Coordinates of C-alpha atoms in Angstrom, one line a residue:
Chain A
M1 CA -0.2 -0.3 -0.1
P2 CA 1.5 3.2 -0.8
K3 CA 2.1 5.7 1.6
D4 CA 0.5 8.8 1.7
E5 CA 1.6 11.5 -0.8
T6 CA 4.1 13.8 1.5
S7 CA 5.6 10.5 3.3
T8 CA 5.9 12.8 6.4
S9 CA 5.5 12.1 9.8
N10 CA 3.7 13.6 13.0
Y11 CA 4.1 10.8 15.2
T12 CA 5.8 12.0 18.1
G13 CA 6.5 9.1 20.2
P14 CA 9.4 7.0 21.0
I15 CA 11.2 5.3 17.8
P16 CA 11.4 2.4 18.2
D17 CA 15.0 1.0 17.0
P18 CA 13.9 -2.3 14.8
D19 CA 15.2 -5.8 16.8
I20 CA 16.3 -7.5 13.2
L21 CA 18.0 -10.7 13.9
T22 CA 14.0 -11.3 16.3
A23 CA 11.5 -8.8 14.5
K24 CA 12.2 -8.5 11.0
E25 CA 9.4 -9.9 9.7
F26 CA 7.0 -7.9 11.6
W27 CA 8.6 -4.2 11.5
E28 CA 9.4 -5.1 7.6
G29 CA 5.2 -5.6 8.0
T30 CA 4.5 -2.3 8.7
Q31 CA 6.0 -0.7 6.0
N32 CA 3.3 -2.2 4.0
Q33 CA 0.1 -1.8 6.3
N34 CA 0.5 -5.4 7.7
L35 CA 0.2 -7.0 10.6
V36 CA 2.6 -9.4 10.5
L37 CA 2.7 -12.1 13.4
P38 CA 5.6 -15.6 14.3
K39 CA 4.0 -18.7 14.3
C40 CA 5.1 -21.9 15.5
K41 CA 5.2 -24.4 12.4
S42 CA 4.9 -27.2 14.9
C43 CA 2.1 -26.8 17.2
K44 CA 0.7 -24.0 14.6
E45 CA 0.0 -21.2 17.1
F46 CA 0.7 -17.6 16.8
F47 CA 2.5 -15.8 19.9
F48 CA 3.6 -12.7 20.4
Y49 CA 5.9 -10.6 20.8
P50 CA 8.6 -12.9 19.0
R51 CA 11.5 -14.5 20.0
I52 CA 13.2 -17.9 18.7
I53 CA 11.7 -20.2 20.8
C54 CA 7.1 -21.2 20.6
P55 CA 6.5 -20.4 24.7
K56 CA 3.4 -22.8 24.2
K57 CA 3.7 -25.1 27.3
G58 CA 3.7 -28.6 25.8
C59 CA 5.9 -27.3 22.5
H60 CA 8.8 -24.9 23.0
K61 CA 9.6 -26.0 19.3
T62 CA 12.4 -23.4 17.7
D63 CA 10.9 -23.6 14.4
I64 CA 9.6 -20.2 13.8
I65 CA 7.4 -19.0 10.3
W66 CA 6.0 -15.5 9.5
E67 CA 1.9 -15.2 8.5
V68 CA 0.1 -12.3 7.7
A69 CA -2.6 -11.5 10.5
S70 CA -5.8 -10.6 9.8
G71 CA -5.7 -7.3 11.5
K72 CA -9.3 -7.6 13.5
G73 CA -9.1 -8.5 16.7
Y74 CA -11.6 -7.8 20.3
L75 CA -10.7 -4.4 22.8
Y76 CA -9.7 -7.4 26.1
T77 CA -9.3 -4.0 28.1
F78 CA -8.4 -0.1 28.0
A79 CA -7.1 2.5 30.7
I80 CA -7.0 6.4 29.8
Q81 CA -3.4 7.6 30.1
H82 CA -3.4 11.7 31.9
V83 CA 0.5 10.8 32.7
A84 CA 2.7 9.8 29.9
I85 CA 6.4 9.4 29.4
D86 CA 7.9 12.7 26.8
G87 CA 6.8 13.4 23.4
W88 CA 3.2 11.1 24.1
K89 CA 2.2 14.3 27.0
E90 CA 1.0 16.4 24.1
K91 CA -1.7 14.1 23.6
L92 CA -3.2 13.3 27.2
P93 CA -5.5 12.3 27.8
F94 CA -4.8 8.9 25.1
V95 CA -6.0 5.2 25.5
T96 CA -4.5 2.8 25.6
A97 CA -5.9 -1.1 25.1
F98 CA -4.9 -4.5 24.8
I99 CA -6.1 -6.2 21.9
D100 CA -6.5 -10.1 21.0
T101 CA -6.0 -10.4 18.3
D102 CA -8.3 -12.9 15.7
E103 CA -5.0 -15.5 16.2
K104 CA -5.6 -15.7 19.8
V105 CA -2.0 -13.3 20.7
R106 CA -2.6 -10.0 22.6
M107 CA -0.8 -7.1 21.9
L108 CA -0.7 -3.5 23.9
S109 CA -1.0 -0.3 21.6
V110 CA -3.5 2.2 21.4
L111 CA -7.4 2.6 20.4
K112 CA -7.4 6.4 18.2
N113 CA -11.4 7.4 17.6
V114 CA -12.5 7.5 20.5
D115 CA -13.7 9.4 23.8
A116 CA -11.1 10.1 26.2
S117 CA -13.3 11.5 28.5
Q118 CA -16.4 9.1 27.9
P119 CA -15.0 5.8 30.0
Q120 CA -18.2 4.6 30.0
S121 CA -18.3 4.8 26.3
I122 CA -16.0 2.5 25.5
I123 CA -16.9 -1.4 25.6
I124 CA -14.9 -3.6 26.4
G125 CA -15.5 -6.9 23.3
S126 CA -15.4 -4.3 20.8
R127 CA -14.3 -5.4 17.6
V128 CA -11.0 -3.3 16.6
E129 CA -8.9 -3.5 13.5
V130 CA -5.8 -2.3 12.9
K131 CA -3.7 0.7 11.6
F132 CA -0.7 2.3 11.0
E133 CA 1.0 5.7 11.6
Y134 CA 3.7 6.5 9.4
V135 CA 7.2 6.8 11.2
N136 CA 9.7 6.6 8.3
D137 CA 10.5 4.3 5.8
D138 CA 12.0 1.4 7.8
I139 CA 8.4 1.5 10.3
S140 CA 5.0 2.3 11.0
I141 CA 3.4 1.9 14.4
P142 CA 0.1 -0.4 14.9
Y143 CA -2.9 1.6 16.5
W144 CA -5.9 0.2 16.1
E145 CA -10.2 1.7 16.1
I146 CA -13.2 -0.3 16.9
I147 CA -15.2 -0.9 14.2
N148 CA -18.4 -2.1 13.4
D149 CA -17.9 -5.4 12.6
K150 CA -19.4 -8.9 14.6
Chain B
M1 CA 3.6 -29.9 47.0
T2 CA 3.5 -30.1 49.8
N3 CA 7.0 -28.9 51.9
N4 CA 6.0 -29.7 56.2
K5 CA 9.4 -30.2 57.1
L6 CA 10.3 -26.7 56.0
R7 CA 7.1 -25.2 58.4
R8 CA 8.8 -23.8 61.2
A9 CA 11.8 -24.0 60.6
A10 CA 13.1 -20.7 60.8
A11 CA 11.1 -17.8 62.7
I12 CA 11.1 -13.3 62.4
V13 CA 12.6 -12.1 65.4
G14 CA 13.8 -9.0 64.8
V15 CA 12.6 -6.3 62.8
G16 CA 14.0 -2.4 62.2
E17 CA 13.2 0.5 60.2
S18 CA 15.5 3.5 58.8
D19 CA 15.7 6.4 62.1
K20 CA 13.5 8.8 59.2
F21 CA 11.6 7.6 56.4
G22 CA 8.3 9.5 54.2
F23 CA 9.5 12.6 52.1
D24 CA 12.1 14.0 51.6
T25 CA 14.2 12.4 54.4
N26 CA 17.4 13.4 53.5
K27 CA 19.1 10.1 53.4
T28 CA 20.9 8.0 50.5
S29 CA 19.4 4.6 49.9
L30 CA 22.6 2.9 52.1
M31 CA 22.1 5.5 55.1
L32 CA 18.3 3.7 54.7
H33 CA 19.2 0.2 54.5
T34 CA 22.1 0.6 57.4
E35 CA 19.7 2.2 59.9
A36 CA 17.4 -0.2 59.3
I37 CA 19.9 -3.1 59.9
I38 CA 20.7 -1.1 62.7
S39 CA 17.1 -0.9 64.1
A40 CA 16.6 -4.7 63.3
T41 CA 19.6 -6.7 64.7
N42 CA 18.9 -4.1 68.0
D43 CA 15.5 -5.5 68.4
A44 CA 16.6 -8.6 68.3
G45 CA 19.2 -8.8 69.7
L46 CA 21.5 -9.6 67.1
D47 CA 26.1 -8.5 66.6
I48 CA 25.7 -6.9 62.9
D49 CA 29.1 -9.9 62.5
E50 CA 26.6 -12.6 63.4
I51 CA 24.9 -12.0 60.3
D52 CA 26.0 -14.6 57.9
G53 CA 23.0 -14.6 55.2
L54 CA 22.3 -11.3 53.5
F55 CA 18.8 -10.9 51.4
I56 CA 18.6 -7.5 49.3
T57 CA 16.7 -5.5 46.3
G58 CA 16.8 -2.4 45.4
G59 CA 18.2 0.9 46.0
A60 CA 22.2 -0.1 46.5
G61 CA 23.3 -0.2 42.8
R62 CA 23.9 -3.2 40.7
F63 CA 25.3 -5.7 43.1
P64 CA 23.1 -4.8 45.9
A65 CA 24.6 -8.0 48.1
I66 CA 27.7 -7.7 48.0
A67 CA 27.6 -3.3 47.8
M68 CA 25.6 -3.5 51.4
A69 CA 27.8 -6.4 52.5
E70 CA 30.9 -4.4 52.1
Y71 CA 28.8 -0.7 53.5
L72 CA 28.3 -2.4 56.5
G73 CA 31.7 -4.7 56.7
I74 CA 30.9 -7.5 56.7
R75 CA 32.0 -10.5 54.5
P76 CA 28.7 -13.3 54.6
K77 CA 28.4 -16.6 53.1
Y78 CA 25.6 -16.5 51.7
V79 CA 24.0 -13.7 49.2
D80 CA 21.3 -13.4 47.3
N81 CA 19.5 -10.4 45.3
T82 CA 16.5 -11.8 43.2
Y83 CA 15.0 -8.9 41.7
V84 CA 11.2 -9.8 40.9
G85 CA 9.6 -6.4 42.8
G86 CA 8.4 -4.9 45.9
A87 CA 7.1 -8.9 46.3
G88 CA 10.8 -9.5 46.6
F89 CA 11.3 -9.6 50.4
I90 CA 8.7 -11.9 50.8
V91 CA 10.4 -14.0 48.5
F92 CA 13.8 -13.5 50.1
V93 CA 11.6 -15.3 53.0
N94 CA 11.0 -18.5 51.0
H95 CA 14.8 -18.1 49.7
A96 CA 16.1 -18.1 53.6
V97 CA 13.7 -20.4 54.9
A98 CA 15.9 -22.7 52.8
A99 CA 18.2 -21.4 53.1
I100 CA 18.5 -22.3 57.3
N101 CA 16.7 -25.9 57.0
A102 CA 19.4 -26.8 54.8
G103 CA 22.1 -25.9 57.7
I104 CA 23.9 -23.7 55.1
I105 CA 23.3 -20.4 57.8
D106 CA 22.3 -19.3 61.1
T107 CA 21.2 -16.1 60.6
A108 CA 19.2 -14.0 57.6
V109 CA 19.0 -9.9 57.5
I110 CA 16.5 -9.0 54.6
S111 CA 17.3 -5.6 54.1
H112 CA 15.5 -2.9 52.1
G113 CA 16.0 1.1 51.5
E114 CA 15.1 3.3 48.5
V115 CA 15.0 6.8 47.7
G116 CA 11.9 6.7 45.4
H117 CA 10.4 10.1 47.0
S118 CA 14.0 12.2 46.9
I119 CA 15.4 10.3 43.4
R120 CA 12.8 12.5 41.6
Q121 CA 13.8 15.7 44.0
R122 CA 17.4 15.2 43.4
G123 CA 16.7 13.7 39.8
N124 CA 19.9 11.6 37.8
K125 CA 22.9 13.8 38.3
G126 CA 26.3 13.3 37.4
T127 CA 27.3 9.2 36.8
G128 CA 23.9 8.6 38.3
G129 CA 22.0 8.8 35.7
G130 CA 21.0 6.5 32.6
F131 CA 19.4 2.6 32.6
N132 CA 21.7 1.3 29.3
Y133 CA 18.1 -0.8 28.7
D134 CA 18.7 -3.2 25.7
P135 CA 16.5 -1.0 22.9
W136 CA 15.6 -4.9 21.5
D137 CA 14.1 -5.7 24.6
P138 CA 10.2 -6.8 24.2
S139 CA 9.1 -4.2 26.1
M140 CA 11.2 -1.6 24.4
Q141 CA 10.0 -2.8 21.6
F142 CA 6.3 -3.3 21.6
E143 CA 4.9 -1.5 25.0
Q144 CA 7.6 1.5 25.7
I145 CA 6.1 3.2 22.3
Y146 CA 2.8 3.8 23.7
G147 CA 3.1 6.6 26.3
L148 CA 2.8 4.2 29.0
W149 CA 4.0 5.5 32.8
G150 CA 4.9 3.4 35.3
A151 CA 2.8 1.1 36.9
P152 CA -0.2 3.1 37.2
A153 CA -0.6 2.6 33.1
Y154 CA -0.6 -1.2 33.3
Y155 CA -2.7 -2.1 36.2
A156 CA -5.5 0.1 35.3
H157 CA -6.0 -2.3 32.5
A158 CA -5.6 -4.8 34.9
M159 CA -8.7 -2.8 36.8
N160 CA -10.9 -2.1 34.2
R161 CA -11.0 -5.6 33.5
Y162 CA -11.9 -7.1 36.8
M163 CA -14.6 -4.3 36.9
Y164 CA -16.4 -5.3 33.6
E165 CA -16.2 -8.7 34.6
F166 CA -17.5 -8.8 37.6
N167 CA -18.9 -5.7 38.2
V168 CA -17.7 -4.6 40.9
S169 CA -16.9 -0.1 40.7
K170 CA -14.7 2.9 41.6
E171 CA -16.7 3.6 44.3
D172 CA -15.8 0.2 46.2
F173 CA -12.1 0.3 45.3
A174 CA -12.5 3.4 46.7
Q175 CA -13.3 1.9 49.5
I176 CA -10.2 0.4 50.3
A177 CA -8.3 3.3 50.3
V178 CA -10.8 4.6 52.9
V179 CA -10.2 2.2 55.2
A180 CA -5.8 2.3 54.3
R181 CA -6.3 6.2 55.6
E182 CA -8.4 4.5 59.0
W183 CA -5.6 2.4 60.5
A184 CA -3.1 5.5 59.3
T185 CA -4.5 7.7 61.9
L186 CA -4.3 5.6 64.8
N187 CA 0.3 5.4 63.4
P188 CA 1.3 8.3 64.3
K189 CA 4.4 7.4 61.8
A190 CA 2.2 6.6 59.5
V191 CA 3.1 9.2 56.2
M192 CA -0.4 10.7 56.4
H193 CA -1.6 9.7 59.5
S194 CA -3.2 13.7 60.0
K195 CA -2.6 16.9 58.9
E196 CA 0.8 17.4 60.9
T197 CA 1.7 15.0 58.7
H198 CA 1.0 15.2 55.7
P199 CA -1.2 18.9 54.5
F200 CA -3.6 15.8 53.3
G201 CA -3.0 14.0 55.7
G202 CA -6.2 13.0 58.4
P203 CA -9.4 10.6 57.3
I204 CA -10.7 10.8 54.2
D205 CA -13.7 9.4 52.4
I206 CA -15.0 7.2 48.8
K207 CA -15.9 11.5 47.7
T208 CA -11.7 12.1 48.4
V209 CA -10.6 9.0 46.1
L210 CA -13.3 9.6 43.5
D211 CA -11.9 13.4 43.4
S212 CA -9.0 13.0 43.6
R213 CA -6.8 13.4 40.3
P214 CA -6.7 10.3 37.3
I215 CA -3.5 9.3 37.3
A216 CA -4.7 6.5 34.1
W217 CA -8.4 5.8 34.0
P218 CA -10.5 3.8 36.8
L219 CA -6.9 4.8 39.0
N220 CA -7.1 8.1 40.3
L221 CA -4.2 9.6 43.3
L222 CA -5.7 7.6 45.9
D223 CA -5.9 4.2 44.6
C224 CA -2.2 4.8 44.0
C225 CA 0.8 4.3 47.0
L226 CA 2.9 6.6 48.2
V227 CA 5.8 7.4 46.8
T228 CA 8.6 7.8 49.8
D229 CA 12.0 7.3 50.8
H230 CA 12.1 4.7 53.5
G231 CA 14.8 1.2 54.1
G232 CA 13.1 -1.6 56.2
A233 CA 15.2 -4.4 58.1
V234 CA 13.9 -8.5 58.5
V235 CA 16.4 -10.5 60.9
I236 CA 15.2 -14.4 61.0
T237 CA 17.4 -17.3 62.6
S238 CA 17.0 -20.9 62.7
K239 CA 14.4 -23.3 64.3
D240 CA 16.9 -23.7 66.7
R241 CA 18.3 -20.3 67.9
A242 CA 14.3 -18.9 67.7
N243 CA 14.4 -18.1 71.6
D244 CA 18.0 -16.4 72.1
F245 CA 16.6 -13.3 70.8
K246 CA 14.6 -11.1 72.3
N247 CA 11.6 -10.9 70.8
I248 CA 9.0 -13.7 71.0
P249 CA 9.1 -15.9 67.2
V250 CA 7.2 -14.9 64.7
W251 CA 7.6 -18.4 63.5
I252 CA 7.0 -18.9 59.6
D253 CA 5.0 -21.6 59.3
G254 CA 4.6 -21.5 55.8
S255 CA 6.7 -19.6 52.6
A256 CA 6.4 -19.6 48.2
E257 CA 6.6 -17.6 45.2
A258 CA 5.2 -17.3 42.1
I259 CA 5.3 -15.7 38.8
S260 CA 3.4 -15.7 35.6
H261 CA 4.8 -12.8 33.4
I262 CA 6.6 -9.8 32.9
N263 CA 5.4 -8.3 29.7
M264 CA 1.5 -7.8 30.7
S265 CA 0.5 -8.8 27.1
Q266 CA 1.6 -12.0 28.1
M267 CA -0.7 -11.8 31.5
Q268 CA -3.4 -14.5 30.8
D269 CA -6.2 -13.8 33.2
M270 CA -5.7 -9.6 34.3
T271 CA -8.1 -10.5 36.7
E272 CA -6.0 -13.3 38.7
T273 CA -2.6 -12.7 39.6
S274 CA 0.0 -15.5 41.1
A275 CA -0.9 -15.4 44.4
K276 CA -3.7 -17.9 43.3
E277 CA -0.2 -20.6 43.4
S278 CA 2.0 -19.3 45.8
S279 CA -0.5 -19.2 48.4
K280 CA -2.1 -22.5 47.9
R281 CA 1.8 -23.2 48.4
A282 CA 2.4 -21.5 51.1
Y283 CA -1.0 -22.5 53.2
A284 CA 0.2 -26.2 51.8
M285 CA 3.5 -26.1 53.7
A286 CA 1.9 -24.2 56.7
G287 CA -1.1 -27.2 57.1
L288 CA -3.5 -24.1 57.0
G289 CA -6.3 -22.5 55.3
P290 CA -7.9 -18.9 54.6
A291 CA -10.3 -19.6 58.1
D292 CA -6.9 -20.1 60.1
M293 CA -5.9 -16.2 59.3
E294 CA -6.6 -13.4 61.5
M295 CA -5.2 -10.6 59.9
A296 CA -3.4 -9.8 56.1
M297 CA -1.1 -7.7 55.2
L298 CA -1.5 -7.7 51.0
Y299 CA 1.2 -5.3 49.2
D300 CA -1.3 -2.4 48.2
S301 CA 0.8 -1.0 45.7
F302 CA -3.4 -0.3 44.0
T303 CA -6.5 -0.5 45.5
Y304 CA -7.1 -2.8 42.6
T305 CA -3.9 -4.9 43.8
A306 CA -4.3 -5.3 47.8
G307 CA -9.2 -5.9 46.8
V308 CA -7.9 -8.9 43.9
T309 CA -5.3 -10.3 46.6
A310 CA -8.1 -10.9 49.1
E311 CA -9.7 -13.5 46.2
M312 CA -6.3 -14.6 45.2
V313 CA -5.4 -16.2 48.8
G314 CA -8.8 -17.8 49.7
L315 CA -9.5 -14.6 52.1
A316 CA -13.1 -14.1 49.9
P317 CA -15.0 -15.1 46.6
R318 CA -14.3 -14.2 43.2
G319 CA -15.6 -10.5 42.6
Q320 CA -16.1 -9.5 46.1
G321 CA -12.4 -8.9 47.1
T322 CA -13.7 -5.3 48.3
D323 CA -16.7 -6.8 50.7
L324 CA -13.8 -7.3 53.4
W325 CA -13.1 -3.1 53.2
K326 CA -16.8 -2.3 52.2
N327 CA -18.1 -4.3 55.2
G328 CA -16.5 -3.1 57.9
A329 CA -13.9 -6.3 58.6
A330 CA -10.7 -4.9 57.5
S331 CA -11.0 -1.9 59.5
P332 CA -9.4 -1.0 62.8
G333 CA -12.1 -2.9 65.6
G334 CA -13.1 -5.2 62.3
K335 CA -13.1 -9.5 62.8
F336 CA -11.0 -8.8 59.9
P337 CA -8.1 -7.0 60.4
I338 CA -5.7 -5.7 57.0
N339 CA -2.7 -3.6 56.0
T340 CA -3.0 -2.5 59.8
N341 CA -0.4 -0.2 59.7
G342 CA -2.0 1.9 57.4
G343 CA -0.5 0.3 53.9
G344 CA 0.9 1.3 50.6
L345 CA -1.7 3.5 49.7
S346 CA -1.3 5.3 53.3
Y347 CA 2.0 4.7 55.8
S348 CA 4.8 4.6 53.1
H349 CA 5.9 2.7 49.6
S350 CA 9.4 4.0 48.4
G351 CA 9.3 1.7 45.4
M352 CA 9.4 -1.9 46.9
Y353 CA 6.6 -1.4 49.6
G354 CA 7.2 -6.3 50.8
I355 CA 9.3 -5.4 53.4
L356 CA 7.0 -3.2 55.4
L357 CA 4.8 -6.4 55.3
L358 CA 6.7 -8.2 56.7
I359 CA 8.0 -5.7 59.2
E360 CA 3.9 -4.9 60.3
A361 CA 3.1 -8.6 60.6
Q362 CA 5.6 -9.1 63.2
R363 CA 4.9 -6.3 65.4
Q364 CA 1.1 -7.1 65.5
L365 CA 2.0 -10.6 66.2
A366 CA 5.0 -9.4 68.9
Q367 CA 2.3 -7.1 70.1
K368 CA 4.8 -4.4 69.7
A369 CA 2.4 -2.5 67.1
I370 CA 2.4 1.4 69.0
G371 CA 0.1 4.1 68.1
L372 CA -2.9 5.0 69.3
P373 CA -6.1 2.7 70.9
G374 CA -7.6 0.4 68.2
R375 CA -4.6 0.1 66.4
Q376 CA -2.9 -3.2 68.3
T377 CA -5.2 -6.2 66.9
N378 CA -5.2 -9.2 68.7
A379 CA -4.3 -11.5 65.7
K380 CA -2.4 -14.2 66.5
S381 CA -1.4 -15.4 62.6
A382 CA -0.9 -13.6 59.5
I383 CA -1.0 -14.5 55.9
I384 CA 1.3 -12.1 54.0
N385 CA 1.0 -11.7 50.2
G386 CA 3.3 -9.8 48.5
T387 CA 3.1 -8.9 44.5
G388 CA 5.8 -7.4 42.5
G389 CA 6.3 -5.9 39.0
P390 CA 3.3 -5.5 36.4
L391 CA 1.2 -8.1 39.0
A392 CA 4.0 -10.2 38.1
S393 CA 5.5 -12.0 40.7
T394 CA 3.7 -12.8 44.3
G395 CA 5.2 -14.4 47.6
T396 CA 3.2 -15.3 50.4
I397 CA 4.1 -15.9 53.6
I398 CA 2.0 -18.0 56.4
V399 CA 3.4 -16.9 60.1
S400 CA 1.9 -17.6 63.7
V401 CA 2.9 -17.2 67.1
D402 CA 2.6 -19.4 69.9
K403 CA -0.8 -19.4 71.9

C-alpha cells in the first residue's frame, strides 16, 4: 500500500530501533500496513511478542514462521492515560489498550478515535481493526480502532 | 506440592526501619538500609557480625548484596539479590527458610532502602543517570512506544477488565483507600496520619478518592500508593536459635513464591495473579487455610492490587474481594484486620514495599504495634502477600505466634 503523498510523519512518540534478529518481519510488515505475526511451525499457534522459541506449554519448538494476520481482534481491556512519557504528553488524555487478535495473541497498543473523556462509551469486547501510523520508511506504528463488524 | 519439613524451620526475631522515612529524608539509600539493619539487629539482640545470610534488593546499585555487605563491613557466606519487584522481600523469606533449613546459614537479614521520593527531587545527576536498557528487549520494542508511564499505566488495564467481568465499581475499590487511611490515623508514624504529618493527611472518604486527580483511569491518585523514602530490615533465624533473641519468635509456618509474566501482554487473565499459586503452596506447607488466618498484610500498590489479592489468597470469593473493606471486616476493630500500618496507600511506600508487610505483621503478632488505641490487634496468625512488577510476581508467607 502506498504511503501518503508526502511521506511525512506527525508521529511524536518514541521510535523503536527495530530488532532485526527476531522481529524483522514484524517491522517490515508495518511498512506495507500489514500486521505480520510469528507462528510456531510445529504447533501452528501464533504468539506475540516475537522470539526464537514457541512459548506454548508442551511445545517450546524453535521452528518459527511468519504470516500476515487478519488485522482484526477484540478489545480485551483499556485504560485512559492522564500521565505519559515524553512524546505522548501533548496527546493526553489518550487511550491505551490490550487487543486480543483473531490469531489469539494479545498486544498492547493505542486505541484511537474514541472519546477519552467518556470511558463508559468505550466497550470492552468491541471488534477492533489495526491501523498504522507512518514514522519513517523503515517502520510504521500499529494502533487500533473500533469497527462495526460482528 | 507440600514441604512440611520447612514448616517452622525458621522465625522472624527482629524488625527495624530507618530513623526517618517518608518525604525528604535527606538520606541515601545505603544510609536507609544501614539504619534499618542497625535497628532490626538491635531489636533482635544480634551482633552485625553474626549476619551470615544477606538478602538485599533495590537501592544499592547493580550489585546490591555485595555493596551492602561491603558498606557494613561484613562478609556473609550466603547472598541473594533476586529481583522480582516489591514482592522480593517476601520471596527472600522463602529463600532464607530454605537456606536455613539446609544448614547453610543460621541467621539471615533481609533489607531494603530506597529513596523513591528524593530521587525524583534530586534527579539523575552526575554519573547516576542512564539505565542502559537493551532497545531490542521486547518491552522496549513493543510497549515503551505507547507512552505508558510507570506502574499505574499498566495496573489500570487490569482493574478495568476486573470491573467489567465482576461488575465492581471504582467506588468499591475507593473503600480500600479509605480503610487504609483509617489505620493510618491510628499510626502516628504513618506518612498520611494527620494534617501534622502531611497537608493532605488524616481521614478521607470515598468522595475524596474519586475527586483526586486521574492518573490512569480507572485509577485516581488516591488509588495509588505513596512514593516515599524508606529503609526496612528483618532478622530471620533457625528454629534452634529462635528463642535466643529478645523478641518472641514469629514462626514462619508457610512460604512460597510464584511468577506469571513481565510483559503485561503475556498475562493471560488480568483478573488473576500468581498469588493464587503462591498462597496455595504456602498454605500447604503450613498445613493451614484461609479460615485459620486472623489478619492479613496484602501489598496495596494500588487499591486494585489489595482487592484482587484478597481473592487470590482465599480470603474472599471471586469478584467479592472489596467486600472485606466495604463491610468493615478490614477496618480497625473489624473481625479481619487488613494492612494495619496504613498500607502502601497511607503508611509509606518507597517503590518496593514488601519489607514493610513483614515488619508490620511481626509487630502485630508480637504485640508491639505502637500507636493510638485500636491499632494493636489480637491476631496470633497472619497471611502476608507481596506483589511485584506489573502484577508479575508474588510471594506468600504464613506466620503465627504460640498462643
